[in-house]
Short mmCIF file of C-alpha atoms and ligand atoms in Angstrom, two decimals:
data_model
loop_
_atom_site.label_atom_id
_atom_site.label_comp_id
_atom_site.label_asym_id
_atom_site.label_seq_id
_atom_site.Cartn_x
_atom_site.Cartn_y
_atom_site.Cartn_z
CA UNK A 23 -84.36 -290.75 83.20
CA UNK A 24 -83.19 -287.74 84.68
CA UNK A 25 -80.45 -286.60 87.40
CA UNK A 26 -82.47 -285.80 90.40
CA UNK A 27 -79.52 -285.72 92.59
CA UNK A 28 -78.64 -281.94 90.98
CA UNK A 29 -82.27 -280.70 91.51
CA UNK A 30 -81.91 -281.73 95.41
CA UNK A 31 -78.05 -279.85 95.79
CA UNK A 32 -80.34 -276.43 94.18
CA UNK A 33 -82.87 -276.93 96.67
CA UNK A 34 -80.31 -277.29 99.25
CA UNK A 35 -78.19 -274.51 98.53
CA UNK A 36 -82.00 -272.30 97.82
CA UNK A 37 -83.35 -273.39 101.06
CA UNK A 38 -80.56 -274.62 103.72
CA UNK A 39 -82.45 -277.70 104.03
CA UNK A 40 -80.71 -280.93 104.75
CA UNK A 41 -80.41 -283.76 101.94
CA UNK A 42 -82.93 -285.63 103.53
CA UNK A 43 -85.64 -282.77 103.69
CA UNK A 44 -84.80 -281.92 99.94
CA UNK A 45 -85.15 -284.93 98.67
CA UNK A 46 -88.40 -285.67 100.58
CA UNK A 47 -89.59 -282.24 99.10
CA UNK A 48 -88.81 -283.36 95.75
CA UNK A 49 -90.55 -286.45 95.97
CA UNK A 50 -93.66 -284.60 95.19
CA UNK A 51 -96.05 -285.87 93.04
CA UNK A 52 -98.18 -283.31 90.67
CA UNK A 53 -101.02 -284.48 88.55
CA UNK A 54 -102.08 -282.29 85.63
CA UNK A 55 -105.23 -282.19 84.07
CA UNK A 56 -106.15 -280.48 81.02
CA UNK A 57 -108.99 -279.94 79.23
CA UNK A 58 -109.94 -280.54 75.39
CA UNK A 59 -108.75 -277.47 73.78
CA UNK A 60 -105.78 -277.63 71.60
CA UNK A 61 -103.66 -274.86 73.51
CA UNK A 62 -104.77 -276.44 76.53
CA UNK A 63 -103.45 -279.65 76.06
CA UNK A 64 -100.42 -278.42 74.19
CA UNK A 65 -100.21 -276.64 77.50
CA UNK A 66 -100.42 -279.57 79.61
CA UNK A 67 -97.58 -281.11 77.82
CA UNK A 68 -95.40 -278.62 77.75
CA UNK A 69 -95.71 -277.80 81.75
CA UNK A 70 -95.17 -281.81 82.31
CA UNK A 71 -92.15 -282.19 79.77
CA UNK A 72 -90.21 -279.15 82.57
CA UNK A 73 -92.23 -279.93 85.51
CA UNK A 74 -90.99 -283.69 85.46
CA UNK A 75 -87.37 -283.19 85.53
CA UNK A 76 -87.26 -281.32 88.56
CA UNK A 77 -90.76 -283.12 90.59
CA UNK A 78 -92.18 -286.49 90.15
CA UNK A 79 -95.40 -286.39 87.88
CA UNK A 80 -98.44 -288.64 87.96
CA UNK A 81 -99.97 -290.77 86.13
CA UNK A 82 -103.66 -290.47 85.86
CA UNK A 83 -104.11 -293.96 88.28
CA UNK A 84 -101.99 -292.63 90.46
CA UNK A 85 -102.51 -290.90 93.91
CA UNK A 86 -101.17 -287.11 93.48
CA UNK A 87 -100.33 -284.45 95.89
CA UNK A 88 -100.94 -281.17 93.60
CA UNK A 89 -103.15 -281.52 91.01
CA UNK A 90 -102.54 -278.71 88.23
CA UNK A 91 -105.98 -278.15 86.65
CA UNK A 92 -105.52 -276.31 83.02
CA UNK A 93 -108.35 -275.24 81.73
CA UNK A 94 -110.38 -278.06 83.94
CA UNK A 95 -112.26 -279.40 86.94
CA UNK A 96 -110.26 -281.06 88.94
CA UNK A 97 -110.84 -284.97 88.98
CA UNK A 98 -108.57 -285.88 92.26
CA UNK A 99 -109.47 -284.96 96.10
CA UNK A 100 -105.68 -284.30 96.48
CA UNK A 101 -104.62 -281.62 99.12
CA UNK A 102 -104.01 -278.87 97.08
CA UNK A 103 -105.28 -277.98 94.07
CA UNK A 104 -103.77 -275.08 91.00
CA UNK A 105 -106.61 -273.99 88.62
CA UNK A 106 -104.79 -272.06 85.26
CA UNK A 107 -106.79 -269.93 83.24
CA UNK A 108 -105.94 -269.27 79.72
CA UNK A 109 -106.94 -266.61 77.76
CA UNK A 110 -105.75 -264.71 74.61
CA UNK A 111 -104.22 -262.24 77.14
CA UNK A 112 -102.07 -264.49 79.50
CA UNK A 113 -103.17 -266.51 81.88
CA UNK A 114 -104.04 -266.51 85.47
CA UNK A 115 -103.08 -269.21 88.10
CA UNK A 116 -104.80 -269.61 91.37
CA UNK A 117 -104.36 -271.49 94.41
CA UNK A 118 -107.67 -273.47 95.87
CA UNK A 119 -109.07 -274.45 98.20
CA UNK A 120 -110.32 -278.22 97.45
CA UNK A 121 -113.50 -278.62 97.97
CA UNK A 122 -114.53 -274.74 98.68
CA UNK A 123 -117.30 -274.49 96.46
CA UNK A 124 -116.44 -270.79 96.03
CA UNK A 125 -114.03 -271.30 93.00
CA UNK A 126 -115.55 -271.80 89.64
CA UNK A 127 -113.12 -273.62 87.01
CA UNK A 128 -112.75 -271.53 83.12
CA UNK A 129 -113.14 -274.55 81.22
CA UNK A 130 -113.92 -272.35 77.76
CA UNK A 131 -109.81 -271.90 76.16
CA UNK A 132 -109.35 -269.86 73.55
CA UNK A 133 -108.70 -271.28 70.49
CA UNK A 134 -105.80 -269.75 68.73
CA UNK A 135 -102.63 -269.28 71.48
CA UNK A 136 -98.95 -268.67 70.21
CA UNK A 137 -96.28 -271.38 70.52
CA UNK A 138 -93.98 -269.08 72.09
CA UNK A 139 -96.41 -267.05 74.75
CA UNK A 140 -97.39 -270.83 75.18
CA UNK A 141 -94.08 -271.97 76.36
CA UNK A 142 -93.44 -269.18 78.36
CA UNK A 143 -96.54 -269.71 80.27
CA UNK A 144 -95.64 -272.99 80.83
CA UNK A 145 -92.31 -272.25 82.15
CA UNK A 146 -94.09 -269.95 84.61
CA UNK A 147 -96.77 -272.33 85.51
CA UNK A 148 -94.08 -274.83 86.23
CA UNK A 149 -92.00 -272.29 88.50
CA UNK A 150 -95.42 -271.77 90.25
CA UNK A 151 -95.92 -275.38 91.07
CA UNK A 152 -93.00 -275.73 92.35
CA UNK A 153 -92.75 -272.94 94.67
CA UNK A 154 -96.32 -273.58 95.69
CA UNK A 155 -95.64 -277.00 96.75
CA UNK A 156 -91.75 -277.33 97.41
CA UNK A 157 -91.63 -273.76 98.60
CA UNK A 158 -94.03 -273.97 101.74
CA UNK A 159 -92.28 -273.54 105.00
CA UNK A 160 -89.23 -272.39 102.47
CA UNK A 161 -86.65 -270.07 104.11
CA UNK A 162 -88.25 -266.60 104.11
CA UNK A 163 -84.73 -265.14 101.96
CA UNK A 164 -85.28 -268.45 99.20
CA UNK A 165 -86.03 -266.68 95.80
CA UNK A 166 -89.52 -268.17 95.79
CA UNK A 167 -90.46 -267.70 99.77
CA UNK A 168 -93.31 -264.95 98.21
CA UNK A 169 -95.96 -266.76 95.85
CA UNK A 170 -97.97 -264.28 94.33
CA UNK A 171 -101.70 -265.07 94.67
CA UNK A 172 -103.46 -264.94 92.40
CA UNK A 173 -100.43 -265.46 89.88
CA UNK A 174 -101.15 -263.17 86.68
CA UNK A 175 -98.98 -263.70 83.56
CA UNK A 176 -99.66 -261.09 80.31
CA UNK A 177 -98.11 -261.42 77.63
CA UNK A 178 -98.34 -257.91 76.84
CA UNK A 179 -95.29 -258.20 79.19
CA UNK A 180 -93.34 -260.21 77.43
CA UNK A 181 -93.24 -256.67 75.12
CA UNK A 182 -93.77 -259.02 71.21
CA UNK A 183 -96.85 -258.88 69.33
CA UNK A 184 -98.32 -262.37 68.22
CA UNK A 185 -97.96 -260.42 64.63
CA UNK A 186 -94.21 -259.98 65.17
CA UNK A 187 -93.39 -263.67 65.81
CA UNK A 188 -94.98 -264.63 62.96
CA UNK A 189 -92.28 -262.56 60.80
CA UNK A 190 -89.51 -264.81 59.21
CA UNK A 191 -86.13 -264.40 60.28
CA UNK A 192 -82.85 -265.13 58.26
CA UNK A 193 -79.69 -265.87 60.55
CA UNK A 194 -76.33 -265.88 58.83
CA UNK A 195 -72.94 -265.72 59.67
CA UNK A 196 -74.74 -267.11 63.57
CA UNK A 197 -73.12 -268.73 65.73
CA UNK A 198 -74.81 -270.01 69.45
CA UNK A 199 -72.14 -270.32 71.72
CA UNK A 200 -72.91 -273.14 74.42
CA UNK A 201 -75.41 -276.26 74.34
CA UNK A 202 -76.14 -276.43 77.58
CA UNK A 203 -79.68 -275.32 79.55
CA UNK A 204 -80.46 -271.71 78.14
CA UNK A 205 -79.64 -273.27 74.41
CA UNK A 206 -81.98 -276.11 74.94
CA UNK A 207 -84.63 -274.27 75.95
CA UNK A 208 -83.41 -271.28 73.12
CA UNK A 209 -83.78 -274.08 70.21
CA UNK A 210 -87.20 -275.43 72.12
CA UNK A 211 -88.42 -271.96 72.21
CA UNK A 212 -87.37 -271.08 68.47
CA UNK A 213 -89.56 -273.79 67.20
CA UNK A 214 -92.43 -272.06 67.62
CA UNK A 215 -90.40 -269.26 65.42
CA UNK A 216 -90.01 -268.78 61.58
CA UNK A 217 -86.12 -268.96 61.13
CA UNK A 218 -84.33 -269.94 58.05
CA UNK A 219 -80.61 -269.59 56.93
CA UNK A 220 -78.15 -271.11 59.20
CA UNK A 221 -76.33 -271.68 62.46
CA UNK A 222 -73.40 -273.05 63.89
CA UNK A 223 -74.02 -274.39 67.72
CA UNK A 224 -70.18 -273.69 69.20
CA UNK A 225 -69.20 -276.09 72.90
CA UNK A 226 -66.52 -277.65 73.60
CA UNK A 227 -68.43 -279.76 76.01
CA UNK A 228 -70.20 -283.31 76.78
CA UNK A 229 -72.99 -284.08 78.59
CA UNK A 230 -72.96 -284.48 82.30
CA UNK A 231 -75.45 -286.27 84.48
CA UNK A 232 -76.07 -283.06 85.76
CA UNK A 233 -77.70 -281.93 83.05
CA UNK A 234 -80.39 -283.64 82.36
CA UNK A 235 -82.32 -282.31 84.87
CA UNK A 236 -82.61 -279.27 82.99
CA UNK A 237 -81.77 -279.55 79.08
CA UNK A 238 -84.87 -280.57 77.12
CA UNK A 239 -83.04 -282.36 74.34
CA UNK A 240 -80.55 -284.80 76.71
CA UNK A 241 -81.43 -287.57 78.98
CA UNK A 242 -79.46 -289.36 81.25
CA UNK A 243 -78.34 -292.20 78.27
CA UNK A 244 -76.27 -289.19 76.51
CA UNK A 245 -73.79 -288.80 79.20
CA UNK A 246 -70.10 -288.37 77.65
CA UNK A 247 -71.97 -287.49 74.09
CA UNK A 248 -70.64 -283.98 72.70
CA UNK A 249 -73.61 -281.54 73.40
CA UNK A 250 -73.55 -279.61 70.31
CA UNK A 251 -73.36 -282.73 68.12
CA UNK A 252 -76.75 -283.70 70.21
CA UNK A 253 -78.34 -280.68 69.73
CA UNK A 254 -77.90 -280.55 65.70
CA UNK A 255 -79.18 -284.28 66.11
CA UNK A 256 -82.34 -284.18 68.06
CA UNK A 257 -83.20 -280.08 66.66
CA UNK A 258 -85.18 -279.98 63.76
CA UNK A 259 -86.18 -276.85 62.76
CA UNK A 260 -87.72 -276.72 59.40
CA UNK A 261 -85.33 -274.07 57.11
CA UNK A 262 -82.99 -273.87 59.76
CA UNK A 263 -79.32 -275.61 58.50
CA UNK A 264 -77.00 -276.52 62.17
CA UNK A 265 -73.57 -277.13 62.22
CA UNK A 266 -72.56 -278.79 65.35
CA UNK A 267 -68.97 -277.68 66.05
CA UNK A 268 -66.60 -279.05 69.47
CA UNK A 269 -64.59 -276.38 70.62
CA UNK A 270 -64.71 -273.15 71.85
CA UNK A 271 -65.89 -269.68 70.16
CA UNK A 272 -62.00 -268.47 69.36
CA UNK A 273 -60.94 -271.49 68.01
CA UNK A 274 -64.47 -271.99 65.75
CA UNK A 275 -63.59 -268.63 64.87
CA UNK A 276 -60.25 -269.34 62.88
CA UNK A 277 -61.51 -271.79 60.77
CA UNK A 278 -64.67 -269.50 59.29
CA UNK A 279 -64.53 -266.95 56.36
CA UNK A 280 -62.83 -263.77 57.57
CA UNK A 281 -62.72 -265.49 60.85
CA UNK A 282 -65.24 -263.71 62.12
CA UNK A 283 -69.17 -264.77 62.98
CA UNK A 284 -71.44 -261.27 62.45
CA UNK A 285 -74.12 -262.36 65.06
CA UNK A 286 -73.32 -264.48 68.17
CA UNK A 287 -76.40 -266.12 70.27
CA UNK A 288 -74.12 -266.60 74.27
CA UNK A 289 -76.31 -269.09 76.36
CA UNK A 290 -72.35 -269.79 78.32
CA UNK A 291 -72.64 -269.93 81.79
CA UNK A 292 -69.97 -267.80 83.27
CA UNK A 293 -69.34 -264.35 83.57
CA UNK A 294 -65.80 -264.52 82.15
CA UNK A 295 -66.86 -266.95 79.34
CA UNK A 296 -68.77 -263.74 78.56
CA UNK A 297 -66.23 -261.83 78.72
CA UNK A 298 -63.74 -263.22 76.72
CA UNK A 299 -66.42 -263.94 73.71
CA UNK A 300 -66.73 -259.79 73.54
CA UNK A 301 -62.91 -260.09 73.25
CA UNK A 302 -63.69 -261.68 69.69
CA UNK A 303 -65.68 -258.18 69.01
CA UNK A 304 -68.74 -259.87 67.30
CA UNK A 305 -70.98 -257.36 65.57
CA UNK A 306 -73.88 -258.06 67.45
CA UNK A 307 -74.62 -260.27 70.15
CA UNK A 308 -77.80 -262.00 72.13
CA UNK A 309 -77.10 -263.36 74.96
CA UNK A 310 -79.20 -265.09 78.18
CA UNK A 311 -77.78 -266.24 81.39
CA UNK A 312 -79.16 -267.29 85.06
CA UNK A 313 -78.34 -266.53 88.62
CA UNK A 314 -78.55 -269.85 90.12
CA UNK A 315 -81.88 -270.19 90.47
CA UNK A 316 -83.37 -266.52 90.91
CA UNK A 317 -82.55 -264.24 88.52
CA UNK A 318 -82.60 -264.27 84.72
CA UNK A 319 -80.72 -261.77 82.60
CA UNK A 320 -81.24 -260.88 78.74
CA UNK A 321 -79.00 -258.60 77.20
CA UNK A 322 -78.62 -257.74 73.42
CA UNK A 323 -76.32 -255.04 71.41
CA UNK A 324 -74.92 -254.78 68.14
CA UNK A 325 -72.02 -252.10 66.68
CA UNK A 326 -71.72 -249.25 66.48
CA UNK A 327 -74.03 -248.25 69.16
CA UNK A 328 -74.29 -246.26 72.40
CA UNK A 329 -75.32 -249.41 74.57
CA UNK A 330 -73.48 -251.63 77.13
CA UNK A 331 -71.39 -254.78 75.56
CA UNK A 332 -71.07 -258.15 77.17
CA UNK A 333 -68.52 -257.07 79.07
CA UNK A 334 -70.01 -254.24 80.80
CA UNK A 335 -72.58 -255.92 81.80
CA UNK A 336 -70.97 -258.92 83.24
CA UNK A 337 -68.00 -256.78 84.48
CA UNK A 338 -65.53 -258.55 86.70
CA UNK A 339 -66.57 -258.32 90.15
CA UNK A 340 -64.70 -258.38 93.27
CA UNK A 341 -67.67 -261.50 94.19
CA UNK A 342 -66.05 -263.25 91.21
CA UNK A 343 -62.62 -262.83 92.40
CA UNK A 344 -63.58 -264.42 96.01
CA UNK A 345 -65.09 -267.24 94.59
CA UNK A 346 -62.28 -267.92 92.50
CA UNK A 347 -60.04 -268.04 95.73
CA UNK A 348 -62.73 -270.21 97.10
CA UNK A 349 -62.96 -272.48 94.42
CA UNK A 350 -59.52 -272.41 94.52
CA UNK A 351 -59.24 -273.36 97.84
CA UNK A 352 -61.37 -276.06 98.19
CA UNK A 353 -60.25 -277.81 94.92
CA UNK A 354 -56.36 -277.32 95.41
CA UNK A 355 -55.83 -275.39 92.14
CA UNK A 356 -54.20 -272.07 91.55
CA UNK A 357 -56.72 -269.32 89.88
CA UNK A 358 -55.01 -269.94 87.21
CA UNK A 359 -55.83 -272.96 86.68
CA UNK A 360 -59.85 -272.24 88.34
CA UNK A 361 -59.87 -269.91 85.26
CA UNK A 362 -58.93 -272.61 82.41
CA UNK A 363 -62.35 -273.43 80.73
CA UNK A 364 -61.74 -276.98 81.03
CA UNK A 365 -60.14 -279.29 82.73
CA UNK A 366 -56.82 -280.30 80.84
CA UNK A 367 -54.53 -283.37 81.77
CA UNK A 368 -52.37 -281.52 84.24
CA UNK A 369 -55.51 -280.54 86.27
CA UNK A 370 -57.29 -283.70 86.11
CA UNK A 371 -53.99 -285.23 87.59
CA UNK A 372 -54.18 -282.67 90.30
CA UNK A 373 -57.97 -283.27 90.92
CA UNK A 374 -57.50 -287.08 91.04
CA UNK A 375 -55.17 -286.83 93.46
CA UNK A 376 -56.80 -284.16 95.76
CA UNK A 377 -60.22 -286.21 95.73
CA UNK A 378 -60.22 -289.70 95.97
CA UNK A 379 -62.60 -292.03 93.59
CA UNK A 380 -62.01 -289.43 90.77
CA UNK A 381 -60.71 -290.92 87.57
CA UNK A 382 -58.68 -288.19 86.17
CA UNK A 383 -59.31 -289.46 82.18
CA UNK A 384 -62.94 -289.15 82.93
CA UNK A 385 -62.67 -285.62 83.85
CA UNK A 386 -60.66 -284.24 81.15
CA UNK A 387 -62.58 -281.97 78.77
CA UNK A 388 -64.93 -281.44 81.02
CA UNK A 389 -65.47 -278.28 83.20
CA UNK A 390 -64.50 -277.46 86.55
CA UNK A 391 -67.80 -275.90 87.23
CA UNK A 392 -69.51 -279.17 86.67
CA UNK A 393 -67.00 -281.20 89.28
CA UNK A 394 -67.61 -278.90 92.08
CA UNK A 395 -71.05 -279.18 91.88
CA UNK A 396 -70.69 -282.77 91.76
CA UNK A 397 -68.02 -282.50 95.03
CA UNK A 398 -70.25 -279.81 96.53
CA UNK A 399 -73.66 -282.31 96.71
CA UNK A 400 -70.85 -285.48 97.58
CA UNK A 401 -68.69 -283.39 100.40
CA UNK A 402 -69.83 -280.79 102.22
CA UNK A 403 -68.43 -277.93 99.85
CA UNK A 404 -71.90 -276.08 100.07
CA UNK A 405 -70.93 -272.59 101.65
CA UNK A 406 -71.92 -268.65 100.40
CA UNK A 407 -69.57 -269.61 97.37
CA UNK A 408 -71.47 -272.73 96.76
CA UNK A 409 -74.53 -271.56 96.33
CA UNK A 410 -73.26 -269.54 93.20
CA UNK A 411 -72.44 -273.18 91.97
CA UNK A 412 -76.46 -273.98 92.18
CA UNK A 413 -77.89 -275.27 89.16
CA UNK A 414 -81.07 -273.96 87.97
CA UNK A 415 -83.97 -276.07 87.54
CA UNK A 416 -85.45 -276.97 83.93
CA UNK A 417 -88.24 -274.07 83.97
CA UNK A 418 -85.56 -271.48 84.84
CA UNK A 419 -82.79 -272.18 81.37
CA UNK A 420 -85.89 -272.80 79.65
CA UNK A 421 -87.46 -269.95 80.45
CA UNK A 422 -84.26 -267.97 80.19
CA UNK A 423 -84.58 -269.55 76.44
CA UNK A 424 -87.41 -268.52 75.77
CA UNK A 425 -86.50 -265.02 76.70
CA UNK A 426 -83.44 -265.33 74.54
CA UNK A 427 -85.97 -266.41 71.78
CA UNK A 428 -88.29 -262.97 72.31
CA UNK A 429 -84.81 -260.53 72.47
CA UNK A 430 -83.79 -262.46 68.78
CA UNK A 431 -87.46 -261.15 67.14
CA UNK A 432 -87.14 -257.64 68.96
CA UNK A 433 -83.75 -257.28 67.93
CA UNK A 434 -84.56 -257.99 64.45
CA UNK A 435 -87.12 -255.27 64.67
CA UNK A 436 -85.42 -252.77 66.04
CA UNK A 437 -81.76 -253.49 65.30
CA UNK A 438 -81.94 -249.76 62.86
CA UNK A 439 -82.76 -248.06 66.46
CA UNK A 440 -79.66 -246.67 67.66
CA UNK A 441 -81.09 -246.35 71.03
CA UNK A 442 -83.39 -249.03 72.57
CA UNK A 443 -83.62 -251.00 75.90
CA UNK A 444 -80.95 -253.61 75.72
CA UNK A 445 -81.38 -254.92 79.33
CA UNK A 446 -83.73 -257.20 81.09
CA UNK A 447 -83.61 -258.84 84.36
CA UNK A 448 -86.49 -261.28 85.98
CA UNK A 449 -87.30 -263.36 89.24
CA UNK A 450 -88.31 -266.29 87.08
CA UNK A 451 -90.42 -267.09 90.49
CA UNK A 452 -92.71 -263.67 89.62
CA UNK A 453 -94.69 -262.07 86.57
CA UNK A 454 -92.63 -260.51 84.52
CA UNK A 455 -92.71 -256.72 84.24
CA UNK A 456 -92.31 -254.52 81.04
CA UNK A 457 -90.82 -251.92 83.43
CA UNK A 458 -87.77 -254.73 84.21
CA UNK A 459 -86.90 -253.68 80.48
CA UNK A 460 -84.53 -250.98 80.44
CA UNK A 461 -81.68 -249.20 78.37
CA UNK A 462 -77.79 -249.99 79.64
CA UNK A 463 -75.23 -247.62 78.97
CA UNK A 464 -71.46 -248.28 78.15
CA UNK A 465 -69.69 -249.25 81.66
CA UNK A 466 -66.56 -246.18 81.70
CA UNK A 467 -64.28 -248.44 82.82
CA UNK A 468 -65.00 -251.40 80.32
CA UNK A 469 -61.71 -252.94 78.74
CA UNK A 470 -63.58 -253.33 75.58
CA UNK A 471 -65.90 -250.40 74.74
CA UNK A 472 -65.15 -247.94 77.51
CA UNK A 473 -66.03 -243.92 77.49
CA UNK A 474 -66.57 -242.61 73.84
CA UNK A 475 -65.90 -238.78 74.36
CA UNK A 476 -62.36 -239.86 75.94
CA UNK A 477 -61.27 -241.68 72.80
CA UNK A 478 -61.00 -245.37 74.74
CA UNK A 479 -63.92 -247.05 73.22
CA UNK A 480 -61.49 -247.65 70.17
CA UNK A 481 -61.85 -251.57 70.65
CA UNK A 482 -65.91 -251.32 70.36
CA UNK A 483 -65.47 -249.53 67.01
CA UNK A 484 -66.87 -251.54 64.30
CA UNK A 485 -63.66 -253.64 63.28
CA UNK A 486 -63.12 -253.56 59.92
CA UNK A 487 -63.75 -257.13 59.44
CA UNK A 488 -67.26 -256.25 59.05
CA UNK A 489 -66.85 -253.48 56.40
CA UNK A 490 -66.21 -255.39 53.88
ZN1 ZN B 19 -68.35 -252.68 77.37
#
């Protein structure tokens, strides 16, 4: 069972519409058809595994109103109708018209498909589903208002070679910092990789109910479990040794060898999470976060180099500082206390006290982010700053994992290139673009790495930790 109470507060806050219209959108029900091909119906099950933690799916008895047909006639007379076409290319989703006679169904799949370009395309087809049939009459500013028709994923895009994810990679000295959405769908994606060596998986957090609707591994059952401890559970990647680990990044870091971790994997989800893990000055860093639910942003660098750092690119904004007053606000807390990662006895008492029917032990160790969410679908907390609180839905972190996935094999093929593109940014409701790929420089102003010609990028110089 999954949480569908955060999927309606993300439409909400998307859309403006009322709880009622949401959850009446929601209650959707897509049917998916595949046909016999292995990638095909690998496919299929892929697209239902995200597509059914944000949208009801059918069963084959029962009545639909989408039917998704991969690779396949369709078998239903429901309203409206998705035909995918696969192809060693990418693949290529259009919307019919059931019944025109004027659309002929590619039932011939090819027979060899990567895991990875697999999953992304589900993620996509997902995202398309969605907007096609929660997105009508949507809000003309809602990230998914525009539907491209037809909807044409290549792979080429994705800028890997099916060669270069078949190339083994050794992680060690890794650490993945945060269990939550974007490392679900990071581990999900990396199955279809070849890694060996190790990893430690770094949170301090449990599971919420929240997120189920979006983290493959966790259901609704492992609320209160530690995430990391889950993940290392329920991940098994063949040559691949996890260390689950709850507590944060800096305090991980003190108890390994030179207490240090060379590579860090950041799947966090705030901007000043971000920030403080470049404060640790790993060597090199991958890292994948989401906008609520329309953007996606990849971002890799290691030292020394010429590129932008986490910090640079997830600068503090004057936004952030505003929402922080917000949040604030709204929760009676100091920014101070906003900007603790989690919620500690003192605030808990505060929080207990300021909403009533919160338990303040069952809050502790948990993080604030995650209880005004909760107060922002209870109350009526949903303002501009509230819809920065929006969950995304499963395809989104997955998809932003899956990205994260692709940046870890073209890192590890170009990481001996001073000078390569470092940045990416998506619409995970469009085809991505190779263009989208592009090269950030150091931000002047950044506390950590800052202008090299003027002597302040001191901090970004490769510590000598790492020397030896
Ligand atoms: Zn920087």
């Amino acid at each position: 069972m999954y949480d569908t109470e955060e999927n309606i507060r993300t439409l909400m806050s998307a859309t403006g519409l009322s709880h009622e219209e949401a959850t009446k959108k929601l209650a959707i029900r897509v049917r998916v058809t595949c046909g016999n091909s292995v990638p095909a119906i690998k496919l299929a099950e892929d697209v239902q595994r995200l597509l059914e933690r944000t949208i009801a799916v059918a069963e084959p008895n029962e009545p639909c109103d989408v039917e998704l047909c991969i690779q396949a006639h369709p078998v239903t007379n429901a309203p409206m109708h998705l035909s995918v076409e696969v192809s060693i290319d990418g693949i290529v989703i259009r919307n019919v018209i059931p019944g025109s006679e004027s659309h002929s169904y590619e039932v011939d799949a090819p027979t060899d498909l990567h895991g990875l370009f697999r999953k992304a395309a589900a993620c996509y087809i997902a995202g398309h589903v969605i907007a096609c049939s929660v997105g009508q009459q949507a809000d003309a500013s809602s990230p998914f208002a525009i539907v491209p028709e037809p909807f044409v994923f290549n792979f080429a895009a994705l800028g890997v070679t099916a060669e270069d994810l078949e190339r083994p990679i050794q992680l060690t000295d890794t650490v993945l910092v945060g269990a939550g959405g974007v490392a679900n769908g990071f581990l999900w994606a990396a199955d279809e990789l070849k890694l060996h060596g190790e990893i430690a998986i770094v949170d301090p957090k449990k599971v919420s109910a929240g997120n189920s609707n979006r983290c493959l591994y966790f259901d609704l059952g492992d609320v209160g479990r530690g995430k990391a401890e889950l993940l290392a559970e329920r991940v098994n990647l063949p040559g691949l040794h996890i260390t689950p680990v709850q507590c944060d990044l800096h305090r991980h870091l003190a108890d390994r060898p030179g207490k240090k971790a060379t590579r860090v994997i950041v799947t966090t989800d705030s901007r000043r999470a971000r920030r403080s893990i470049q404060g640790e000055l790993p060597a090199e860093v991958l890292d994948a976060s989401t906008t609520d639910i329309s953007e996606i942003v990849v971002h890799s660098h290691s030292l020394p180099n010429e590129g932008a750092c986490l910090s640079c690119i997830y600068a503090h904004t004057h936004d952030e500082l505003q929402q922080d007053k917000h949040l604030a606000e709204k929760l009676g807390l100091t920014i101070e206390e906003i900007r603790t990662p989690l919620i500690d006895r003192g605030i808990a008492t505060k929080l207990a006290a300021n909403f009533p029917g919160v338990d303040a032990e069952s809050i502790i160790g948990t993080s604030l982010d995650t209880f005004y969410k909760k107060q922002c679908g209870e109350g009526a907390l949903l303002t501009k700053a509230g819809k920065q609180a929006a969950a995304p839905f499963a395809f989104i972190s997955n998809l932003a994992g899956v990205f994260l996935a692709l940046e870890l094999v073209r890192f590890e093929k170009n990481k001996n290139q001073s000078s390569r593109d470092n940045y990416f940014f998506a619409s995970p409701w469009q085809p991505p673009h190779r263009s989208l790929r592009r090269r950030r420089r150091r931000l002047p102003t950044c506390e950590f790495c800052g202008d090299p010609h003027t002597g302040k990028a001191l901090r970004l110089l490769w510590p000598e930790r790492y020397l030896a």
